[in-house]
Coordinates of C-alpha atoms in Angstrom, one line a residue:
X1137 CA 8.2 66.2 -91.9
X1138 CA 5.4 63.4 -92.4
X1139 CA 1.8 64.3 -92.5
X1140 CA 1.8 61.5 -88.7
X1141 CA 4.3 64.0 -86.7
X1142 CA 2.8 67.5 -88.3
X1143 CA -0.9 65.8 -86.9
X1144 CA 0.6 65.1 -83.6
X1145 CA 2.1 68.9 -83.7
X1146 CA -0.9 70.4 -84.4
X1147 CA -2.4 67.8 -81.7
X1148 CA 0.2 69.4 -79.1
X1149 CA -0.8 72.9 -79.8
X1150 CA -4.2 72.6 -79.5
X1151 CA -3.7 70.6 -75.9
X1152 CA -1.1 73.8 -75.1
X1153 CA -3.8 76.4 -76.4
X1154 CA -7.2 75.5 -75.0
X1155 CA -6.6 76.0 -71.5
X1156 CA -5.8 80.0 -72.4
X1157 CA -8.4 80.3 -75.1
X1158 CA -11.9 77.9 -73.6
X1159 CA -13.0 80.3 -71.2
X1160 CA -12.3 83.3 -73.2
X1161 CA -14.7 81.9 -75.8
X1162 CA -17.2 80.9 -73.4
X1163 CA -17.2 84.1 -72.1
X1164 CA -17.4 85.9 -75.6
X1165 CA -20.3 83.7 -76.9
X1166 CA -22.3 84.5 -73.8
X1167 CA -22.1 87.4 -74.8
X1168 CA -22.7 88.0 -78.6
X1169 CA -23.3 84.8 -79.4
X1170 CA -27.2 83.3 -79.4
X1171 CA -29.0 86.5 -77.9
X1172 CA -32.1 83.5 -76.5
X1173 CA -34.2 81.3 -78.4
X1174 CA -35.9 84.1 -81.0
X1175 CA -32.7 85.2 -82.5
X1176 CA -32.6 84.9 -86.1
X1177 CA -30.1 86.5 -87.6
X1178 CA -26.9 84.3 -88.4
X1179 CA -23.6 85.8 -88.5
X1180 CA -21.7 86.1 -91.8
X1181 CA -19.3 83.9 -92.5
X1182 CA -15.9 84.7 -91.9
X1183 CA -13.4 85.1 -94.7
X1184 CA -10.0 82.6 -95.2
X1185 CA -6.5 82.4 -95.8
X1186 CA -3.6 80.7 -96.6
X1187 CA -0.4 81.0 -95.1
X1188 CA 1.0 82.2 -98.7
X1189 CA -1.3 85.2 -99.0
X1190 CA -0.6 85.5 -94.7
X1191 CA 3.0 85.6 -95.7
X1192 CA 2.5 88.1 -98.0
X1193 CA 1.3 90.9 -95.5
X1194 CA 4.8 91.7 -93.4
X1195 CA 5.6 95.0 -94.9
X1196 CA 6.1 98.3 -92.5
X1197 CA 3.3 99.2 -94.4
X1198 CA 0.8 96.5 -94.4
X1199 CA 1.0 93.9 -91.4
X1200 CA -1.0 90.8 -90.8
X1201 CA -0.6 88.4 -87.9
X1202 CA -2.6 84.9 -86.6
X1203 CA -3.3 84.2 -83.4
X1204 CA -5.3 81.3 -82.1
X1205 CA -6.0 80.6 -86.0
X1206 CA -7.6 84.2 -86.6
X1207 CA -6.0 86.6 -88.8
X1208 CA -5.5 90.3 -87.9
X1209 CA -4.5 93.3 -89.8
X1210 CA -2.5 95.7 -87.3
X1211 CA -1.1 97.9 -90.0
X1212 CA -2.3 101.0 -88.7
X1213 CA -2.8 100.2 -84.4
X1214 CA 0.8 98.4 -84.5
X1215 CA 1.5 102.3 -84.0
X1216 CA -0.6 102.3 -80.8
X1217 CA 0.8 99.1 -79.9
X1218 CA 1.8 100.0 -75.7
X1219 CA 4.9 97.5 -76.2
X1220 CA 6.2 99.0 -79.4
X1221 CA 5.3 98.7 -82.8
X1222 CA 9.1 97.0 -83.6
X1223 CA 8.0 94.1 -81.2
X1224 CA 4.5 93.3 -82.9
X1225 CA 5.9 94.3 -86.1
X1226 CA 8.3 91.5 -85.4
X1227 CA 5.8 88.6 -86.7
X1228 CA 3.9 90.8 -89.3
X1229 CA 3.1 87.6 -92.0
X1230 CA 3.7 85.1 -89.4
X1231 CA 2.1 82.7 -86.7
X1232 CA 2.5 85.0 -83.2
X1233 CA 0.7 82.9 -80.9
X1234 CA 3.6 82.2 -78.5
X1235 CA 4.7 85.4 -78.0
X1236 CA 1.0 86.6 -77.6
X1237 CA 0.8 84.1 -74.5
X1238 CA 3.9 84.8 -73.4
X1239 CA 3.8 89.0 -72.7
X1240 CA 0.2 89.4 -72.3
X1241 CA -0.7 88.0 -68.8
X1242 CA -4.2 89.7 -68.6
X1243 CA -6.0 88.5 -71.7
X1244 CA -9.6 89.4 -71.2
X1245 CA -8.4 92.9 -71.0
X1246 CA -5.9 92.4 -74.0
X1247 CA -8.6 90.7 -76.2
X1248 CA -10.8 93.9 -76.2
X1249 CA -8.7 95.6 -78.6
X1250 CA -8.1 92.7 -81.1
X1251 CA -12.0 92.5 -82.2
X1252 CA -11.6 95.5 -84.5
X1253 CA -8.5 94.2 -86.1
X1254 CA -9.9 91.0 -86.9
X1255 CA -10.6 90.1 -90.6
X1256 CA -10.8 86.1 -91.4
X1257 CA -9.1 83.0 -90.1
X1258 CA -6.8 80.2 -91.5
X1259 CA -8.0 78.3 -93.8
X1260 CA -8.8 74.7 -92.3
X1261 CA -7.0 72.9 -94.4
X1262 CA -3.9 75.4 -93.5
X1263 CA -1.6 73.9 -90.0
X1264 CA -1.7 76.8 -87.3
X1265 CA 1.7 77.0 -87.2
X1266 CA 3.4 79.4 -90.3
X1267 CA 5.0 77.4 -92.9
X1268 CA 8.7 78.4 -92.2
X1269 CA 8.5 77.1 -88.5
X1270 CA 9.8 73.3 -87.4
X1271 CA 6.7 71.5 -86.4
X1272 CA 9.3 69.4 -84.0
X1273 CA 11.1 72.3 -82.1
X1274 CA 7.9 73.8 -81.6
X1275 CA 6.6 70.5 -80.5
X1276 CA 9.7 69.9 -78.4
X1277 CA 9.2 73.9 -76.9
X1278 CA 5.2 73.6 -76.2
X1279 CA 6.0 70.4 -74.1
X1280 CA 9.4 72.5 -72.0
X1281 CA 6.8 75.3 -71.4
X1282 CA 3.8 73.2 -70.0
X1283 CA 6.2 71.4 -67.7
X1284 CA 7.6 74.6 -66.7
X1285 CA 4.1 76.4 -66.2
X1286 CA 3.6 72.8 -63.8
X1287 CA 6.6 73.5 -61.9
X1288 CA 5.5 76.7 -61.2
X1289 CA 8.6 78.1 -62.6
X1290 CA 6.5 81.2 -63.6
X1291 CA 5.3 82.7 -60.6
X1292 CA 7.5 84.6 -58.7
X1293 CA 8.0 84.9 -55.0
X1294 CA 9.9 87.0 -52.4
X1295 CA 13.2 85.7 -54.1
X1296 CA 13.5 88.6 -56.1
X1297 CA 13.2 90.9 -53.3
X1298 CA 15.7 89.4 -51.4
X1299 CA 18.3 89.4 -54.3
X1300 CA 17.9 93.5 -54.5
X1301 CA 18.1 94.0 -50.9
X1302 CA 21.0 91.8 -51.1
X1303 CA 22.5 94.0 -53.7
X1304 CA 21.6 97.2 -52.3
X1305 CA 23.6 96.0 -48.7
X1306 CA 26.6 95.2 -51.2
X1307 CA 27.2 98.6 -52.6
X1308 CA 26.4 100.4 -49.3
X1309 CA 29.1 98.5 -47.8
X1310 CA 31.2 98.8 -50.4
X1311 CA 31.0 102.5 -50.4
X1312 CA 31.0 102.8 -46.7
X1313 CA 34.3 100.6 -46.6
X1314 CA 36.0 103.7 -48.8
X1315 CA 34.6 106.3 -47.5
X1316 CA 35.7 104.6 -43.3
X1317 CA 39.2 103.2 -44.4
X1318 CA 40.2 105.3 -47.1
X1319 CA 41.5 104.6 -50.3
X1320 CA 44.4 102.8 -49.5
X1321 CA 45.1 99.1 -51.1
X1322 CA 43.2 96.9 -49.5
X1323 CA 39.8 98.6 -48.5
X1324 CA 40.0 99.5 -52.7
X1325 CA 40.9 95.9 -53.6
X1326 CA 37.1 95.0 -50.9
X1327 CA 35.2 97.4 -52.1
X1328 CA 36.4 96.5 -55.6
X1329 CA 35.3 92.9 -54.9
X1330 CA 31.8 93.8 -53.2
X1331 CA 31.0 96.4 -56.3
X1332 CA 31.7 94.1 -58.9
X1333 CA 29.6 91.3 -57.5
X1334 CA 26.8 93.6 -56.9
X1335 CA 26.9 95.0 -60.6
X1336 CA 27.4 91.5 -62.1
X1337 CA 24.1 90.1 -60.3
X1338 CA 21.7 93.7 -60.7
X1339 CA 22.5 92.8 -64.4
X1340 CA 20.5 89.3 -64.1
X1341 CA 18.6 90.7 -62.0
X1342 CA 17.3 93.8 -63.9
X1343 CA 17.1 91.5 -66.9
X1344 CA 14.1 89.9 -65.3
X1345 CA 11.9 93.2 -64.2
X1346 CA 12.9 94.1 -68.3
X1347 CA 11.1 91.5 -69.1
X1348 CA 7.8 92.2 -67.2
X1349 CA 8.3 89.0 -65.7
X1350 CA 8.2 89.8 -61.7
X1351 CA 5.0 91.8 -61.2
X1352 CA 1.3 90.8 -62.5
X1353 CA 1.3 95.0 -62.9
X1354 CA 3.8 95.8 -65.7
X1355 CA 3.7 99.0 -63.6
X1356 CA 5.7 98.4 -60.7
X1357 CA 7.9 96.0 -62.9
X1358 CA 8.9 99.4 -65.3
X1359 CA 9.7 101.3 -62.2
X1360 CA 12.1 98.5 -60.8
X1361 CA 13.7 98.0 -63.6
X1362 CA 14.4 101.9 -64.1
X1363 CA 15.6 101.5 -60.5
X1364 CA 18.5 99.0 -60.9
X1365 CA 19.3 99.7 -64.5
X1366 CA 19.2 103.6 -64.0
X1367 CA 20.6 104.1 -60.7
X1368 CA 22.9 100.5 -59.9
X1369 CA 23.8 100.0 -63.3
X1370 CA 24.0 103.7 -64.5
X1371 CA 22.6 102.5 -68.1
X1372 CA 19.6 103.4 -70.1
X1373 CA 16.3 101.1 -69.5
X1374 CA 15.2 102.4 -72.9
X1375 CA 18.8 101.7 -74.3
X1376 CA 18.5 97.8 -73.0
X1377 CA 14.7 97.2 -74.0
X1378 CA 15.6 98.2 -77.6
X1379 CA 19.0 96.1 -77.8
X1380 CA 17.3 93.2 -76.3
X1381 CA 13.4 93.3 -75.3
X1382 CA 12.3 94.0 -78.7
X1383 CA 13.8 90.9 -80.4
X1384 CA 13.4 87.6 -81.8
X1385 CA 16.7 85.8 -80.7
X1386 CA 19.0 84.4 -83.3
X1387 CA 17.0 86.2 -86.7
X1388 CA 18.8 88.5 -88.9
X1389 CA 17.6 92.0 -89.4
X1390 CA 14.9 91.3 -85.7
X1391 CA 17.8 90.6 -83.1
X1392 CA 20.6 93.5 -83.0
X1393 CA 23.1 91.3 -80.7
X1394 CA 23.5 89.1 -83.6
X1395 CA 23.5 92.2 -86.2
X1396 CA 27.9 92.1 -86.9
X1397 CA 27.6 93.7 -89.2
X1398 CA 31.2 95.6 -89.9
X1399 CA 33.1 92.8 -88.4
X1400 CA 32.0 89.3 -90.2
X1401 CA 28.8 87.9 -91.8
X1402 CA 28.0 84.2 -91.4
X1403 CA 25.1 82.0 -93.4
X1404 CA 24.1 81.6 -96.8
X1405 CA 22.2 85.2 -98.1
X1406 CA 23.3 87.4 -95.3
X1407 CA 26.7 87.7 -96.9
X1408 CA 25.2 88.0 -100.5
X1409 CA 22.6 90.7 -99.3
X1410 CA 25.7 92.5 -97.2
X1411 CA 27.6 92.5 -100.1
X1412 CA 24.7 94.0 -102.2
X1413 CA 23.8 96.8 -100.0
X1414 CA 27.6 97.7 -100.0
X1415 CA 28.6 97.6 -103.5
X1416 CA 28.6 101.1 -104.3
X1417 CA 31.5 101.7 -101.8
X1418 CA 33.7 99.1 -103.1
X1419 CA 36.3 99.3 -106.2

């Protein structure tokens, strides 16, 4: 990529940032920063790093993370971590300022518990986005997301209650059908009809509560979702958020729907490293 398009990407995420961050900062240096016109004492400056030693830091072990351009170690709270310590352990070494916005809706209340973990910031010379990432996708995704958040596309409404109450008259209906008519061909063939419909769309639809993404409280979002996954769907919520909550799509070893392992490989290492780990079983 030429230094002209990684400028406008790091041009783009600043414009995408500031709106989440400004009053934050505003806030915090009203706060700690200049105590009135006496104070003296200057803060020390903080320390710097490069995305190589950044990189270095995504071990079980020892985890590092940037957000906003600030560098945190969560090695030790990652285990406190409310959403999991797989999730955040997810961008240990890495740039995790999208995923930050994206499942923490109240940050004032999120941002108390980063300023212990804090230890230095990105170097300014360094781009804010990890050195693995394509400064274009990214580009291409912070540009989708803005003109989704000005759709509105975000905010929920009463659609979503509609769509369970929906479901909910499907399977009484269906069951009432049996249990009036009997069992005979064609009440079985409608109630067959009615069920599987209802099951096909309380999968969407539970998919959404999963992801927090209803509710503001990510209270009455769990307790939904345990609803239509526990008693519609007769599956496990923790079963679902493990296989597909806590995941970054499409990457090996952090997405278990792609994990085939068993069945086939695909790429250039996975098969090396497969074949690697499984030596000592073959001839």
């Amino acid at each position: 990529m030429s230094k002209e398009e990684e400028t406008k990407a790091e041009r783009a995420w600043t414009a995408l940032t500031a709106v989440h961050w400004a009053t934050r900062s505003a806030g915090s240096m009203g706060k700690t920063g200049n105590q009135g016109e006496g104070a003296t004492e200057l803060e020390a400056p903080m320390p710097t790093f490069c995305w190589e030693e950044i990189q270095k830091h995504n071990l079980h072990t020892d985890k590092w993370l940037v957000i906003d351009r600030k560098v945190y170690n969560i090695t030790k709270w990652s285990r406190r971590h409310s959403g999991s310590q797989r999730v955040i352990g997810h961008y240990a070494g890495e740039d995790a300022m999208d995923a930050f916005l994206a499942f923490h809706r109240n940050l004032d209340f999120v941002c108390r518990f980063m300023k212990p973990l804090l230890i230095g910031e990105l170097a300014t010379e360094e781009p804010s986005q990890d050195r693995g990432k394509n400064f274009q996708i990214t580009e291409d995704f912070w540009a989708l997301r803005k003109t989704a958040e000005d759709m509105n596309l975000f905010k929920s409404n009463q659609f979503f209650l509609l769509h369970l109450a929906h479901i909910i008259s499907m399977e009484s209906i269906g069951w009432f059908t049996v249990f009036y008519f009997g069992n005979s061909w064609i009440p079985t063939i409608i109630t067959a009809f009615l069920l599987a419909t209802s099951q096909a769309q309380a999968g969407w639809l539970q998919h959404d509560y999963g992801h927090l993404s209803v509710y503001k409280k990510s209270m009455w979002n769990h307790i939904v979702h345990k609803f239509i996954i526990g008693h519609l769907k007769g599956a496990s919520a923790n079963w679902w958020k493990h296989r597909h909550f806590s995941t970054m799509p499409n990457v090996f070893h952090k997405d278990p729907d792609v994990n085939m392992l068993h069945v086939f490989v695909l790429g250039e290492w996975h098969p090396i490293g497969y074949n690697k780990k499984t030596l000592k079983y073959l001839p």
